[in-house]
Amino acid sequence: MTRFSTLIAAGALALAAAAGLWFGRPSAATVPVSTPPMARVEEAIDTVTVYVSGAVLHPGLVEIRAPARVADAIAGVGGALPHAQLSSVNLAAPISDGQQVDVPSIDSERPPAAVEAGKVAINRAGAQELEALPGVGPVLAKRIFDYREDNGPFETVEDLLDVPGIGEGKLAALRDSVIVP
C-alpha cells in the first residue's frame, strides 16, 4: 500500500470510530413532567349599553364591548338602512355607557336646534346654527361640533369651557343664547 492509501484508510477508520462513539453514547433519559391544569380565568368584559335610533335596521338598546365607536353601535342594531345619512354621523366617535346615537335619514329634515325663543340647543345644532351664535364663527362652530362628536353631548352649558377657544368671556356671551336639552 502506498502512503496515500494508508492515510485515507487511517482517516476513514478514525471517522468511523468517532461516529461510533457519537452514536453509541447513551441518550439522556426522559423524565415525564406533569403540569397542573391551568385554572380557568374568567376575563371581565367591559360593555356599554347604547340607545341607537333613526335610520337603522333594529332601533333600540344594544350592549357592545368597550371601548366602542359609533360604528360598532350601529352595527350592533343590524346596520344602517339604505336611506341613512351616515355622512352626518361621526362613525369614529367613541361611545360611552348610556349614550344615544341617532342616525338621520336622507329624506327627513333635521329637527330644528332652536327650541326656546331664539335659544340654540347645542347638542342638536349643526355648524350653521352654531355660527349664528354671538361671537361664533366657522372655526369655533367646527370646534364645538367636533368636541360634541368626539366626547358626547354636553351635559351643562358650562361644559362649553372644555372646547378649545371658549373661555369665561365667550361663555358669558353664549350663556343666554344656548340651552342643553
mmCIF file with all atom_site columns, C-alpha atoms in Angstrom:
data_model
loop_
_atom_site.group_PDB
_atom_site.id
_atom_site.type_symbol
_atom_site.label_atom_id
_atom_site.label_alt_id
_atom_site.label_comp_id
_atom_site.label_asym_id
_atom_site.label_entity_id
_atom_site.label_seq_id
_atom_site.pdbx_PDB_ins_code
_atom_site.Cartn_x
_atom_site.Cartn_y
_atom_site.Cartn_z
_atom_site.occupancy
_atom_site.B_iso_or_equiv
_atom_site.pdbx_formal_charge
_atom_site.auth_seq_id
_atom_site.auth_comp_id
_atom_site.auth_asym_id
_atom_site.auth_atom_id
_atom_site.pdbx_PDB_model_num
ATOM 1   C CA . MET A 1 1   ? 0.000   0.000  0.000  1.00 0.00 ? 1   MET A CA 1
ATOM 2   C CA . THR A 1 2   ? 1.119   3.452  -0.687 1.00 0.00 ? 2   THR A CA 1
ATOM 3   C CA . ARG A 1 3   ? 1.469   6.111  1.827  1.00 0.00 ? 3   ARG A CA 1
ATOM 4   C CA . PHE A 1 4   ? -1.555  7.983  0.407  1.00 0.00 ? 4   PHE A CA 1
ATOM 5   C CA . SER A 1 5   ? -3.776  4.890  0.658  1.00 0.00 ? 5   SER A CA 1
ATOM 6   C CA . THR A 1 6   ? -2.645  4.330  4.227  1.00 0.00 ? 6   THR A CA 1
ATOM 7   C CA . LEU A 1 7   ? -3.589  7.901  5.182  1.00 0.00 ? 7   LEU A CA 1
ATOM 8   C CA . ILE A 1 8   ? -7.025  7.554  3.610  1.00 0.00 ? 8   ILE A CA 1
ATOM 9   C CA . ALA A 1 9   ? -7.624  4.235  5.378  1.00 0.00 ? 9   ALA A CA 1
ATOM 10  C CA . ALA A 1 10  ? -6.479  5.679  8.714  1.00 0.00 ? 10  ALA A CA 1
ATOM 11  C CA . GLY A 1 11  ? -8.727  8.748  8.252  1.00 0.00 ? 11  GLY A CA 1
ATOM 12  C CA . ALA A 1 12  ? -11.724 6.587  7.368  1.00 0.00 ? 12  ALA A CA 1
ATOM 13  C CA . LEU A 1 13  ? -11.057 4.410  10.406 1.00 0.00 ? 13  LEU A CA 1
ATOM 14  C CA . ALA A 1 14  ? -10.799 7.471  12.673 1.00 0.00 ? 14  ALA A CA 1
ATOM 15  C CA . LEU A 1 15  ? -14.037 8.861  11.233 1.00 0.00 ? 15  LEU A CA 1
ATOM 16  C CA . ALA A 1 16  ? -15.814 5.532  11.791 1.00 0.00 ? 16  ALA A CA 1
ATOM 17  C CA . ALA A 1 17  ? -14.548 5.378  15.380 1.00 0.00 ? 17  ALA A CA 1
ATOM 18  C CA . ALA A 1 18  ? -15.733 8.936  16.079 1.00 0.00 ? 18  ALA A CA 1
ATOM 19  C CA . ALA A 1 19  ? -19.139 8.166  14.576 1.00 0.00 ? 19  ALA A CA 1
ATOM 20  C CA . GLY A 1 20  ? -19.380 5.004  16.667 1.00 0.00 ? 20  GLY A CA 1
ATOM 21  C CA . LEU A 1 21  ? -18.600 6.948  19.825 1.00 0.00 ? 21  LEU A CA 1
ATOM 22  C CA . TRP A 1 22  ? -21.069 9.702  18.950 1.00 0.00 ? 22  TRP A CA 1
ATOM 23  C CA . PHE A 1 23  ? -23.986 7.480  18.038 1.00 0.00 ? 23  PHE A CA 1
ATOM 24  C CA . GLY A 1 24  ? -23.187 4.816  20.603 1.00 0.00 ? 24  GLY A CA 1
ATOM 25  C CA . ARG A 1 25  ? -23.310 7.095  23.614 1.00 0.00 ? 25  ARG A CA 1
ATOM 26  C CA . PRO A 1 26  ? -26.258 6.654  25.960 1.00 0.00 ? 26  PRO A CA 1
ATOM 27  C CA . SER A 1 27  ? -29.084 9.109  25.409 1.00 0.00 ? 27  SER A CA 1
ATOM 28  C CA . ALA A 1 28  ? -30.436 11.319 28.146 1.00 0.00 ? 28  ALA A CA 1
ATOM 29  C CA . ALA A 1 29  ? -33.323 9.740  29.962 1.00 0.00 ? 29  ALA A CA 1
ATOM 30  C CA . THR A 1 30  ? -36.623 11.478 29.514 1.00 0.00 ? 30  THR A CA 1
ATOM 31  C CA . VAL A 1 31  ? -38.469 12.180 32.695 1.00 0.00 ? 31  VAL A CA 1
ATOM 32  C CA . PRO A 1 32  ? -42.204 12.701 32.384 1.00 0.00 ? 32  PRO A CA 1
ATOM 33  C CA . VAL A 1 33  ? -43.201 16.047 33.799 1.00 0.00 ? 33  VAL A CA 1
ATOM 34  C CA . SER A 1 34  ? -46.742 16.659 34.846 1.00 0.00 ? 34  SER A CA 1
ATOM 35  C CA . THR A 1 35  ? -48.061 20.179 34.935 1.00 0.00 ? 35  THR A CA 1
ATOM 36  C CA . PRO A 1 36  ? -51.106 21.103 36.914 1.00 0.00 ? 36  PRO A CA 1
ATOM 37  C CA . PRO A 1 37  ? -54.101 22.009 34.778 1.00 0.00 ? 37  PRO A CA 1
ATOM 38  C CA . MET A 1 38  ? -54.450 25.716 34.059 1.00 0.00 ? 38  MET A CA 1
ATOM 39  C CA . ALA A 1 39  ? -57.018 27.404 36.196 1.00 0.00 ? 39  ALA A CA 1
ATOM 40  C CA . ARG A 1 40  ? -59.715 28.910 34.055 1.00 0.00 ? 40  ARG A CA 1
ATOM 41  C CA . VAL A 1 41  ? -59.614 32.658 34.355 1.00 0.00 ? 41  VAL A CA 1
ATOM 42  C CA . GLU A 1 42  ? -62.781 34.473 33.533 1.00 0.00 ? 42  GLU A CA 1
ATOM 43  C CA . GLU A 1 43  ? -61.961 37.795 31.975 1.00 0.00 ? 43  GLU A CA 1
ATOM 44  C CA . ALA A 1 44  ? -64.144 40.684 32.900 1.00 0.00 ? 44  ALA A CA 1
ATOM 45  C CA . ILE A 1 45  ? -65.503 42.045 29.661 1.00 0.00 ? 45  ILE A CA 1
ATOM 46  C CA . ASP A 1 46  ? -66.484 45.680 29.865 1.00 0.00 ? 46  ASP A CA 1
ATOM 47  C CA . THR A 1 47  ? -69.620 46.531 27.959 1.00 0.00 ? 47  THR A CA 1
ATOM 48  C CA . VAL A 1 48  ? -71.585 49.680 27.314 1.00 0.00 ? 48  VAL A CA 1
ATOM 49  C CA . THR A 1 49  ? -75.285 49.990 26.654 1.00 0.00 ? 49  THR A CA 1
ATOM 50  C CA . VAL A 1 50  ? -76.241 52.415 23.901 1.00 0.00 ? 50  VAL A CA 1
ATOM 51  C CA . TYR A 1 51  ? -79.603 53.509 22.510 1.00 0.00 ? 51  TYR A CA 1
ATOM 52  C CA . VAL A 1 52  ? -79.479 53.635 18.706 1.00 0.00 ? 52  VAL A CA 1
ATOM 53  C CA . SER A 1 53  ? -82.359 55.325 16.908 1.00 0.00 ? 53  SER A CA 1
ATOM 54  C CA . GLY A 1 54  ? -83.241 56.662 13.496 1.00 0.00 ? 54  GLY A CA 1
ATOM 55  C CA . ALA A 1 55  ? -82.483 55.080 10.125 1.00 0.00 ? 55  ALA A CA 1
ATOM 56  C CA . VAL A 1 56  ? -81.184 51.723 11.398 1.00 0.00 ? 56  VAL A CA 1
ATOM 57  C CA . LEU A 1 57  ? -82.464 48.189 10.901 1.00 0.00 ? 57  LEU A CA 1
ATOM 58  C CA . HIS A 1 58  ? -83.478 47.445 14.515 1.00 0.00 ? 58  HIS A CA 1
ATOM 59  C CA . PRO A 1 59  ? -83.566 50.671 16.585 1.00 0.00 ? 59  PRO A CA 1
ATOM 60  C CA . GLY A 1 60  ? -83.257 50.188 20.315 1.00 0.00 ? 60  GLY A CA 1
ATOM 61  C CA . LEU A 1 61  ? -80.844 49.299 23.067 1.00 0.00 ? 61  LEU A CA 1
ATOM 62  C CA . VAL A 1 62  ? -77.653 47.454 22.208 1.00 0.00 ? 62  VAL A CA 1
ATOM 63  C CA . GLU A 1 63  ? -74.922 46.175 24.505 1.00 0.00 ? 63  GLU A CA 1
ATOM 64  C CA . ILE A 1 64  ? -71.461 46.220 22.948 1.00 0.00 ? 64  ILE A CA 1
ATOM 65  C CA . ARG A 1 65  ? -67.905 45.635 24.128 1.00 0.00 ? 65  ARG A CA 1
ATOM 66  C CA . ALA A 1 66  ? -65.978 48.636 25.359 1.00 0.00 ? 66  ALA A CA 1
ATOM 67  C CA . PRO A 1 67  ? -64.090 50.509 24.087 1.00 0.00 ? 67  PRO A CA 1
ATOM 68  C CA . ALA A 1 68  ? -66.507 51.050 21.237 1.00 0.00 ? 68  ALA A CA 1
ATOM 69  C CA . ARG A 1 69  ? -67.222 53.518 18.460 1.00 0.00 ? 69  ARG A CA 1
ATOM 70  C CA . VAL A 1 70  ? -70.460 54.828 16.973 1.00 0.00 ? 70  VAL A CA 1
ATOM 71  C CA . ALA A 1 71  ? -69.954 52.450 14.028 1.00 0.00 ? 71  ALA A CA 1
ATOM 72  C CA . ASP A 1 72  ? -69.959 49.491 16.463 1.00 0.00 ? 72  ASP A CA 1
ATOM 73  C CA . ALA A 1 73  ? -73.267 50.621 17.976 1.00 0.00 ? 73  ALA A CA 1
ATOM 74  C CA . ILE A 1 74  ? -74.883 50.960 14.537 1.00 0.00 ? 74  ILE A CA 1
ATOM 75  C CA . ALA A 1 75  ? -73.589 47.527 13.531 1.00 0.00 ? 75  ALA A CA 1
ATOM 76  C CA . GLY A 1 76  ? -74.971 46.133 16.794 1.00 0.00 ? 76  GLY A CA 1
ATOM 77  C CA . VAL A 1 77  ? -78.539 47.017 15.779 1.00 0.00 ? 77  VAL A CA 1
ATOM 78  C CA . GLY A 1 78  ? -78.231 45.466 12.352 1.00 0.00 ? 78  GLY A CA 1
ATOM 79  C CA . GLY A 1 79  ? -76.645 48.355 10.484 1.00 0.00 ? 79  GLY A CA 1
ATOM 80  C CA . ALA A 1 80  ? -77.902 51.467 8.774  1.00 0.00 ? 80  ALA A CA 1
ATOM 81  C CA . LEU A 1 81  ? -80.807 51.498 6.347  1.00 0.00 ? 81  LEU A CA 1
ATOM 82  C CA . PRO A 1 82  ? -80.153 52.413 2.689  1.00 0.00 ? 82  PRO A CA 1
ATOM 83  C CA . HIS A 1 83  ? -81.621 55.891 3.204  1.00 0.00 ? 83  HIS A CA 1
ATOM 84  C CA . ALA A 1 84  ? -79.460 56.637 6.273  1.00 0.00 ? 84  ALA A CA 1
ATOM 85  C CA . GLN A 1 85  ? -77.448 59.840 6.096  1.00 0.00 ? 85  GLN A CA 1
ATOM 86  C CA . LEU A 1 86  ? -74.227 58.471 7.580  1.00 0.00 ? 86  LEU A CA 1
ATOM 87  C CA . SER A 1 87  ? -72.233 61.483 6.424  1.00 0.00 ? 87  SER A CA 1
ATOM 88  C CA . SER A 1 88  ? -73.790 63.475 9.266  1.00 0.00 ? 88  SER A CA 1
ATOM 89  C CA . VAL A 1 89  ? -72.756 60.910 11.893 1.00 0.00 ? 89  VAL A CA 1
ATOM 90  C CA . ASN A 1 90  ? -69.199 60.653 13.193 1.00 0.00 ? 90  ASN A CA 1
ATOM 91  C CA . LEU A 1 91  ? -68.776 56.880 12.957 1.00 0.00 ? 91  LEU A CA 1
ATOM 92  C CA . ALA A 1 92  ? -65.358 57.043 14.633 1.00 0.00 ? 92  ALA A CA 1
ATOM 93  C CA . ALA A 1 93  ? -66.548 58.873 17.763 1.00 0.00 ? 93  ALA A CA 1
ATOM 94  C CA . PRO A 1 94  ? -66.058 56.908 20.997 1.00 0.00 ? 94  PRO A CA 1
ATOM 95  C CA . ILE A 1 95  ? -69.176 55.625 22.746 1.00 0.00 ? 95  ILE A CA 1
ATOM 96  C CA . SER A 1 96  ? -69.884 55.928 26.450 1.00 0.00 ? 96  SER A CA 1
ATOM 97  C CA . ASP A 1 97  ? -72.367 53.958 28.514 1.00 0.00 ? 97  ASP A CA 1
ATOM 98  C CA . GLY A 1 98  ? -75.894 55.347 28.304 1.00 0.00 ? 98  GLY A CA 1
ATOM 99  C CA . GLN A 1 99  ? -75.259 57.377 25.167 1.00 0.00 ? 99  GLN A CA 1
ATOM 100 C CA . GLN A 1 100 ? -77.810 57.796 22.386 1.00 0.00 ? 100 GLN A CA 1
ATOM 101 C CA . VAL A 1 101 ? -76.826 57.598 18.729 1.00 0.00 ? 101 VAL A CA 1
ATOM 102 C CA . ASP A 1 102 ? -79.341 58.970 16.244 1.00 0.00 ? 102 ASP A CA 1
ATOM 103 C CA . VAL A 1 103 ? -78.845 58.140 12.566 1.00 0.00 ? 103 VAL A CA 1
ATOM 104 C CA . PRO A 1 104 ? -80.740 60.667 10.439 1.00 0.00 ? 104 PRO A CA 1
ATOM 105 C CA . SER A 1 105 ? -82.453 59.777 7.201  1.00 0.00 ? 105 SER A CA 1
ATOM 106 C CA . ILE A 1 106 ? -81.612 61.432 3.878  1.00 0.00 ? 106 ILE A CA 1
ATOM 107 C CA . ASP A 1 107 ? -85.260 62.222 3.237  1.00 0.00 ? 107 ASP A CA 1
ATOM 108 C CA . SER A 1 108 ? -86.013 63.640 6.690  1.00 0.00 ? 108 SER A CA 1
ATOM 109 C CA . GLU A 1 109 ? -85.419 67.144 7.899  1.00 0.00 ? 109 GLU A CA 1
ATOM 110 C CA . ARG A 1 110 ? -83.045 67.596 10.785 1.00 0.00 ? 110 ARG A CA 1
ATOM 111 C CA . PRO A 1 111 ? -85.017 68.650 13.855 1.00 0.00 ? 111 PRO A CA 1
ATOM 112 C CA . PRO A 1 112 ? -84.554 72.342 14.464 1.00 0.00 ? 112 PRO A CA 1
ATOM 113 C CA . ALA A 1 113 ? -81.982 73.157 17.091 1.00 0.00 ? 113 ALA A CA 1
ATOM 114 C CA . ALA A 1 114 ? -83.771 76.360 18.048 1.00 0.00 ? 114 ALA A CA 1
ATOM 115 C CA . VAL A 1 115 ? -86.282 75.288 20.646 1.00 0.00 ? 115 VAL A CA 1
ATOM 116 C CA . GLU A 1 116 ? -86.808 78.186 23.013 1.00 0.00 ? 116 GLU A CA 1
ATOM 117 C CA . ALA A 1 117 ? -87.281 81.761 21.871 1.00 0.00 ? 117 ALA A CA 1
ATOM 118 C CA . GLY A 1 118 ? -84.043 82.168 19.953 1.00 0.00 ? 118 GLY A CA 1
ATOM 119 C CA . LYS A 1 119 ? -82.013 79.716 22.032 1.00 0.00 ? 119 LYS A CA 1
ATOM 120 C CA . VAL A 1 120 ? -79.942 77.108 20.239 1.00 0.00 ? 120 VAL A CA 1
ATOM 121 C CA . ALA A 1 121 ? -79.797 73.528 21.536 1.00 0.00 ? 121 ALA A CA 1
ATOM 122 C CA . ILE A 1 122 ? -76.049 72.937 21.421 1.00 0.00 ? 122 ILE A CA 1
ATOM 123 C CA . ASN A 1 123 ? -76.419 69.144 21.384 1.00 0.00 ? 123 ASN A CA 1
ATOM 124 C CA . ARG A 1 124 ? -78.512 69.192 18.196 1.00 0.00 ? 124 ARG A CA 1
ATOM 125 C CA . ALA A 1 125 ? -77.229 72.262 16.380 1.00 0.00 ? 125 ALA A CA 1
ATOM 126 C CA . GLY A 1 126 ? -75.405 71.929 13.095 1.00 0.00 ? 126 GLY A CA 1
ATOM 127 C CA . ALA A 1 127 ? -72.453 74.086 12.096 1.00 0.00 ? 127 ALA A CA 1
ATOM 128 C CA . GLN A 1 128 ? -74.657 76.792 10.512 1.00 0.00 ? 128 GLN A CA 1
ATOM 129 C CA . GLU A 1 129 ? -76.817 77.102 13.613 1.00 0.00 ? 129 GLU A CA 1
ATOM 130 C CA . LEU A 1 130 ? -73.729 77.323 15.814 1.00 0.00 ? 130 LEU A CA 1
ATOM 131 C CA . GLU A 1 131 ? -72.256 80.046 13.585 1.00 0.00 ? 131 GLU A CA 1
ATOM 132 C CA . ALA A 1 132 ? -75.375 82.132 14.210 1.00 0.00 ? 132 ALA A CA 1
ATOM 133 C CA . LEU A 1 133 ? -74.439 82.375 17.889 1.00 0.00 ? 133 LEU A CA 1
ATOM 134 C CA . PRO A 1 134 ? -72.806 85.614 19.076 1.00 0.00 ? 134 PRO A CA 1
ATOM 135 C CA . GLY A 1 135 ? -69.025 85.508 18.666 1.00 0.00 ? 135 GLY A CA 1
ATOM 136 C CA . VAL A 1 136 ? -69.011 82.095 16.979 1.00 0.00 ? 136 VAL A CA 1
ATOM 137 C CA . GLY A 1 137 ? -67.508 81.892 13.514 1.00 0.00 ? 137 GLY A CA 1
ATOM 138 C CA . PRO A 1 138 ? -66.899 78.876 11.275 1.00 0.00 ? 138 PRO A CA 1
ATOM 139 C CA . VAL A 1 139 ? -63.750 77.766 13.124 1.00 0.00 ? 139 VAL A CA 1
ATOM 140 C CA . LEU A 1 140 ? -65.285 77.849 16.607 1.00 0.00 ? 140 LEU A CA 1
ATOM 141 C CA . ALA A 1 141 ? -68.518 76.281 15.320 1.00 0.00 ? 141 ALA A CA 1
ATOM 142 C CA . LYS A 1 142 ? -66.466 73.373 13.950 1.00 0.00 ? 142 LYS A CA 1
ATOM 143 C CA . ARG A 1 143 ? -64.622 73.025 17.269 1.00 0.00 ? 143 ARG A CA 1
ATOM 144 C CA . ILE A 1 144 ? -67.920 72.878 19.179 1.00 0.00 ? 144 ILE A CA 1
ATOM 145 C CA . PHE A 1 145 ? -69.357 70.362 16.704 1.00 0.00 ? 145 PHE A CA 1
ATOM 146 C CA . ASP A 1 146 ? -66.190 68.211 16.720 1.00 0.00 ? 146 ASP A CA 1
ATOM 147 C CA . TYR A 1 147 ? -65.942 68.294 20.515 1.00 0.00 ? 147 TYR A CA 1
ATOM 148 C CA . ARG A 1 148 ? -69.550 67.138 20.801 1.00 0.00 ? 148 ARG A CA 1
ATOM 149 C CA . GLU A 1 149 ? -68.979 64.336 18.267 1.00 0.00 ? 149 GLU A CA 1
ATOM 150 C CA . ASP A 1 150 ? -65.780 63.164 19.978 1.00 0.00 ? 150 ASP A CA 1
ATOM 151 C CA . ASN A 1 151 ? -66.912 63.446 23.613 1.00 0.00 ? 151 ASN A CA 1
ATOM 152 C CA . GLY A 1 152 ? -70.660 63.001 23.509 1.00 0.00 ? 152 GLY A CA 1
ATOM 153 C CA . PRO A 1 153 ? -73.383 65.509 24.272 1.00 0.00 ? 153 PRO A CA 1
ATOM 154 C CA . PHE A 1 154 ? -72.837 68.483 26.551 1.00 0.00 ? 154 PHE A CA 1
ATOM 155 C CA . GLU A 1 155 ? -74.418 67.968 29.964 1.00 0.00 ? 155 GLU A CA 1
ATOM 156 C CA . THR A 1 156 ? -74.387 71.626 31.003 1.00 0.00 ? 156 THR A CA 1
ATOM 157 C CA . VAL A 1 157 ? -73.767 74.937 29.269 1.00 0.00 ? 157 VAL A CA 1
ATOM 158 C CA . GLU A 1 158 ? -70.583 75.227 31.357 1.00 0.00 ? 158 GLU A CA 1
ATOM 159 C CA . ASP A 1 159 ? -69.201 72.177 29.513 1.00 0.00 ? 159 ASP A CA 1
ATOM 160 C CA . LEU A 1 160 ? -68.547 74.570 26.609 1.00 0.00 ? 160 LEU A CA 1
ATOM 161 C CA . LEU A 1 161 ? -65.484 75.704 28.597 1.00 0.00 ? 161 LEU A CA 1
ATOM 162 C CA . ASP A 1 162 ? -63.861 72.395 27.594 1.00 0.00 ? 162 ASP A CA 1
ATOM 163 C CA . VAL A 1 163 ? -63.977 73.415 23.920 1.00 0.00 ? 163 VAL A CA 1
ATOM 164 C CA . PRO A 1 164 ? -60.688 74.987 22.783 1.00 0.00 ? 164 PRO A CA 1
ATOM 165 C CA . GLY A 1 165 ? -61.253 78.698 22.156 1.00 0.00 ? 165 GLY A CA 1
ATOM 166 C CA . ILE A 1 166 ? -64.077 79.162 24.667 1.00 0.00 ? 166 ILE A CA 1
ATOM 167 C CA . GLY A 1 167 ? -63.151 80.911 27.874 1.00 0.00 ? 167 GLY A CA 1
ATOM 168 C CA . GLU A 1 168 ? -65.196 82.576 30.600 1.00 0.00 ? 168 GLU A CA 1
ATOM 169 C CA . GLY A 1 169 ? -65.849 85.695 28.476 1.00 0.00 ? 169 GLY A CA 1
ATOM 170 C CA . LYS A 1 170 ? -67.055 83.752 25.442 1.00 0.00 ? 170 LYS A CA 1
ATOM 171 C CA . LEU A 1 171 ? -69.195 81.534 27.684 1.00 0.00 ? 171 LEU A CA 1
ATOM 172 C CA . ALA A 1 172 ? -70.809 84.604 29.256 1.00 0.00 ? 172 ALA A CA 1
ATOM 173 C CA . ALA A 1 173 ? -71.695 85.874 25.761 1.00 0.00 ? 173 ALA A CA 1
ATOM 174 C CA . LEU A 1 174 ? -73.161 82.483 24.791 1.00 0.00 ? 174 LEU A CA 1
ATOM 175 C CA . ARG A 1 175 ? -74.957 81.616 28.036 1.00 0.00 ? 175 ARG A CA 1
ATOM 176 C CA . ASP A 1 176 ? -78.243 83.392 27.172 1.00 0.00 ? 176 ASP A CA 1
ATOM 177 C CA . SER A 1 177 ? -78.256 82.066 23.603 1.00 0.00 ? 177 SER A CA 1
ATOM 178 C CA . VAL A 1 178 ? -77.867 78.328 24.176 1.00 0.00 ? 178 VAL A CA 1
ATOM 179 C CA . ILE A 1 179 ? -79.564 75.513 26.048 1.00 0.00 ? 179 ILE A CA 1
ATOM 180 C CA . VAL A 1 180 ? -78.682 71.917 26.809 1.00 0.00 ? 180 VAL A CA 1
ATOM 181 C CA . PRO A 1 181 ? -81.859 69.896 26.295 1.00 0.00 ? 181 PRO A CA 1
#
